[in-house]
Coordinates of C-alpha atoms in Angstrom, one line a residue:
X1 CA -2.3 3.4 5.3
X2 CA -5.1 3.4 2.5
X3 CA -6.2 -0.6 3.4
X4 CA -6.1 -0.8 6.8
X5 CA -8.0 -4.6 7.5
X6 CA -8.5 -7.2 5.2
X7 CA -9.8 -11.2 5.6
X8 CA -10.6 -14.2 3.5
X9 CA -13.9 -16.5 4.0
X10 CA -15.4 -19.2 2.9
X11 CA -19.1 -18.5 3.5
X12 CA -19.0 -17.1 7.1
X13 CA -15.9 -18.9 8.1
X14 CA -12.6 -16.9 8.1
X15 CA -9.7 -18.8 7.0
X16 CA -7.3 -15.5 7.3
X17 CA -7.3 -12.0 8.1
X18 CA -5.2 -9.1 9.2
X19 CA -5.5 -5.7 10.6
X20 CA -3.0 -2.8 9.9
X21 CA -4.5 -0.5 13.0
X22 CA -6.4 -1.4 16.5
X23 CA -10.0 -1.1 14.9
X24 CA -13.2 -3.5 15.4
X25 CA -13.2 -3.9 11.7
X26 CA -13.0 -7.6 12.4
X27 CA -16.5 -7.5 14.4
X28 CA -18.2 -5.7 11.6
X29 CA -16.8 -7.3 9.0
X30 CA -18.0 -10.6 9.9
X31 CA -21.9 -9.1 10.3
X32 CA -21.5 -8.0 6.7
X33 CA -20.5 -12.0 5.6
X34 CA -23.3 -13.2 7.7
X35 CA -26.3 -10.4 6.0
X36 CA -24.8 -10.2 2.6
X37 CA -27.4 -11.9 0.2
X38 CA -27.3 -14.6 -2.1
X39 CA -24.3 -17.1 -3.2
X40 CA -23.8 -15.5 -6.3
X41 CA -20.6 -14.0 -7.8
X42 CA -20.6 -10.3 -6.9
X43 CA -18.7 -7.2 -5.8
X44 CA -20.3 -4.7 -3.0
X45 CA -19.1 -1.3 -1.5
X46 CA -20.6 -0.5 2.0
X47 CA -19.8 3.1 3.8
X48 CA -19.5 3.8 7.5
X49 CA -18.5 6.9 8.7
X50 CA -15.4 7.7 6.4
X51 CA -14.4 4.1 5.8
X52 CA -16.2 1.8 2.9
X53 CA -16.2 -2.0 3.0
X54 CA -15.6 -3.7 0.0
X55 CA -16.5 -7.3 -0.9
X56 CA -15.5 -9.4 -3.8
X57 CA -17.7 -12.8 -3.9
X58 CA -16.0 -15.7 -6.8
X59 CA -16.3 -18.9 -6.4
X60 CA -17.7 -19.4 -3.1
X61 CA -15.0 -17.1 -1.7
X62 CA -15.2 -13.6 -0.4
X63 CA -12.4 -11.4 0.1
X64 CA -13.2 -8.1 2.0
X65 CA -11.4 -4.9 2.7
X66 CA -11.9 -2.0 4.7
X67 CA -10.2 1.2 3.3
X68 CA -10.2 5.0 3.5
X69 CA -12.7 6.5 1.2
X70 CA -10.3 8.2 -0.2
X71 CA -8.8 5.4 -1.7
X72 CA -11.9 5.5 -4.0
X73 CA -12.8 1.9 -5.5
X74 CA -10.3 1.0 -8.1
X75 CA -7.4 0.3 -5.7
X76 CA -9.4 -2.4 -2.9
X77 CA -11.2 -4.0 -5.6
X78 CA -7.7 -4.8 -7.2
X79 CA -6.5 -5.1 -4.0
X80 CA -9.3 -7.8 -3.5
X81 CA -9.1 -9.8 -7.2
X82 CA -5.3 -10.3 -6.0
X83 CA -5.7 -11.2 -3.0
X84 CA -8.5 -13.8 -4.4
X85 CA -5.9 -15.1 -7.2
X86 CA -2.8 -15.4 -4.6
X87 CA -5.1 -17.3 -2.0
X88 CA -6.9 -19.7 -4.9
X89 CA -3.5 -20.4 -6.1
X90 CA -1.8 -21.1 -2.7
X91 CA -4.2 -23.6 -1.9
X92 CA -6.7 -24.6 -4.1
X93 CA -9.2 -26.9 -3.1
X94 CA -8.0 -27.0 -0.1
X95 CA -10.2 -24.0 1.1
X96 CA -13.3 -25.5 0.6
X97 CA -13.0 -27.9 3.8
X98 CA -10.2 -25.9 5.2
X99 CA -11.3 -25.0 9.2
X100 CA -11.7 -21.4 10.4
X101 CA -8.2 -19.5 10.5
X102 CA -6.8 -22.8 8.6
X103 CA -4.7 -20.4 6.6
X104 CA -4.2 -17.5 9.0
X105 CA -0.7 -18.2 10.0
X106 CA 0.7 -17.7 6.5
X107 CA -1.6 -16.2 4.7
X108 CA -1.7 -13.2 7.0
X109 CA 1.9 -12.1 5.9
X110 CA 0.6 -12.1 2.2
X111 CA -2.3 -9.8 3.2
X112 CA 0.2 -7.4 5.2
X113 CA 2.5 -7.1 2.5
X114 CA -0.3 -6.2 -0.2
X115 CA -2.1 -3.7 2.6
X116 CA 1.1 -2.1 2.5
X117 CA 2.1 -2.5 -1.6
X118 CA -1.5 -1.3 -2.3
X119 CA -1.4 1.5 0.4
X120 CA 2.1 3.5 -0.2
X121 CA 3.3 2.4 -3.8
X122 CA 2.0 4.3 -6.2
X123 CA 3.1 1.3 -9.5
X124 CA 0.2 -0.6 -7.6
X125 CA -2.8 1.8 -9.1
X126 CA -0.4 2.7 -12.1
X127 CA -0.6 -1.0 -13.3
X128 CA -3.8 -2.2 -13.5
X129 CA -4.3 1.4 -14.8
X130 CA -2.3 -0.2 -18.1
X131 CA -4.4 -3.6 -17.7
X132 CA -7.6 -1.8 -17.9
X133 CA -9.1 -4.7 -16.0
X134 CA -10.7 -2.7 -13.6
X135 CA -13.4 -1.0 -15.3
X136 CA -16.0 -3.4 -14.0
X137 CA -15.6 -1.4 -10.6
X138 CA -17.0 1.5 -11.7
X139 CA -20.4 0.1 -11.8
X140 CA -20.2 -0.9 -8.1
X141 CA -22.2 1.3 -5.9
X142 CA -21.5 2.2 -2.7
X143 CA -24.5 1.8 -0.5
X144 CA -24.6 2.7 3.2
X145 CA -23.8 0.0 5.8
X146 CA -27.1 0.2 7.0
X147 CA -28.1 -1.4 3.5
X148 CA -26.7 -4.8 4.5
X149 CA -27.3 -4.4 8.7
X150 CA -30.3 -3.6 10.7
X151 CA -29.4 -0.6 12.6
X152 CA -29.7 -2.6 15.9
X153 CA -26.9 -4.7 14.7
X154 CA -24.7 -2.4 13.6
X155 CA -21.6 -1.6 15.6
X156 CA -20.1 2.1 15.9
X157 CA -16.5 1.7 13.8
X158 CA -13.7 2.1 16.0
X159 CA -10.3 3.2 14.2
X160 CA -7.2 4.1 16.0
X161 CA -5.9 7.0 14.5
X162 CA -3.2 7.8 16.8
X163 CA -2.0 4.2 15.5
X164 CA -2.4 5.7 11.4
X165 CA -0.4 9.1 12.7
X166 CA 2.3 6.9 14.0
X167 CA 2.5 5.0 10.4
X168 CA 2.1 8.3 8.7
X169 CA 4.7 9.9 11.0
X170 CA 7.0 6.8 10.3
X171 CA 6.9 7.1 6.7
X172 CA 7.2 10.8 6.6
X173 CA 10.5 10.6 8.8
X174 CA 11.4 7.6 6.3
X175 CA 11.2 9.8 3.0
X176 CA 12.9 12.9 4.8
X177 CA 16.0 10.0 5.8
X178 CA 16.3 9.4 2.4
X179 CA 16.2 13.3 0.9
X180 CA 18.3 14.1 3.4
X181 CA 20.9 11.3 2.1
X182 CA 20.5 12.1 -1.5
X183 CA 20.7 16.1 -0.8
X184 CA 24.1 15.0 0.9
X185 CA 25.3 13.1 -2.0
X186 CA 24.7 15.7 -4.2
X187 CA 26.3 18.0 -2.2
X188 CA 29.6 15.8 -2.2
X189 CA 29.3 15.3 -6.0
X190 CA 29.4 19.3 -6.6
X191 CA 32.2 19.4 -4.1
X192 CA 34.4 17.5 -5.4
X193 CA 33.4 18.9 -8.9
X194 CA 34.2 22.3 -8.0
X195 CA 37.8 20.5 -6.2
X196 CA 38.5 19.3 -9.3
X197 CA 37.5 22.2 -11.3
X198 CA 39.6 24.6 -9.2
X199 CA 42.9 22.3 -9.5
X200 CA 42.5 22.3 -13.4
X201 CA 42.1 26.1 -13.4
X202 CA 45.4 26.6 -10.8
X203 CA 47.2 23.9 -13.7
X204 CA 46.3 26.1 -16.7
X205 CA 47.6 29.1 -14.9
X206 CA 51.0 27.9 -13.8
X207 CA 51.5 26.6 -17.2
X208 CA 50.9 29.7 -19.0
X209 CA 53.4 31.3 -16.5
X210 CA 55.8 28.8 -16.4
X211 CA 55.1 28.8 -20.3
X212 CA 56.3 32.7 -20.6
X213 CA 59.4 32.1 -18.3
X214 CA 62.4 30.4 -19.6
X215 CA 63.2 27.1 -18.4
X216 CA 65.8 28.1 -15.5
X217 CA 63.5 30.3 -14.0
X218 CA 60.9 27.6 -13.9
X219 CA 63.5 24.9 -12.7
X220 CA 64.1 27.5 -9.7

């Protein structure tokens, strides 16, 4: 999984979250809302190790992600903006007096399901590719976590990557299920082709034969 832990805040507060993997993301994550600067609109990359943290600030909400570095910046931050537009239009005003987790029960479902869509499915980087909406992105820099924390804060990430082989192992066994069931199809299709071929061949012959005997013979 490319996204593996993702939350919503108001401020400091966390009104939902959810992890995809047994990682501390959730500690670290919430030292990042508590030293990132200013109330401002913004968008903010932070490495550690060979994960990144991204934030997107809007309105007095932050949505943050914590994703392979692999996954480069353009699918979290459009991970992140719909995240933001799902959650703003779910519950409006509602989140600016909301309590901490207000939203968790429900909301974390939405956040699994688009960790997963953003991770594995390859139409989620294809369209916004075609809405060209994410070219703001590219002028986000990706600073070192030790940017936003002082390094006697900062917490040593914790992932669990037997829990990501599992996934990975899932998925693979998944996608060799389904070759496996489309090889067999086509297998069946050709064999019945080649059935059907064969039967029209043994038809011609007999009726040329039957066609150069007369019709008593044939009758026999």
């Amino acid at each position: 999984m490319t996204i593996l832990y993702a939350l919503v805040a108001r401020g400091s507060v966390v009104l939902a979250e959810q992890s995809g993997t047994s990682t501390n993301a959730s500690t670290i994550a919430r030292q990042i809302l508590e030293k990132i600067p200013g109330n401002n609109d913004s968008n903010a990359s932070y490495s550690q190790d060979r994960y990144i943290f991204h934030v997107k600030r809007t309105d007095g909400l932050t949505v943050l992600c914590m994703a392979d570095d692999s996954a480069g910046r353009r699918i979290p931050f459009a991970f992140l903006e719909e995240i933001h537009q799902r959650f703003v239009r779910t519950y409006g005003r509602a989140v600016l007096s909301a309590q901490a987790y207000g939203m968790n029960d429900e909301f974390s479902r939405v956040l699994s399901q688009q960790m997963e869509y953003y991770s594995s499915d390859p139409n989620a980087d294809r369209i916004n590719r075609l809405k060209g909406e994410m070219s703001q992105v590219r002028t986000v820099m990706v600073e070192n976590i030790d940017k936003v924390l002082e390094r006697g804060d900062r917490l040593e990430l914790l992932v669990d990557k037997t829990a990501n082989m599992q996934e990975n192992t899932f998925r693979f066994r998944k996608q060799a299920r389904r070759f496996r069931s489309t090889v067999w199809w086509r297998n069946v299709k050709l064999t019945v082709a080649l059935i059907f071929l064969l039967l029209v061949i043994i038809y011609v012959i007999l009726a040329f034969a039957c066609h150069g005997l007369t019709l008593p013979t044939c009758l026999k």
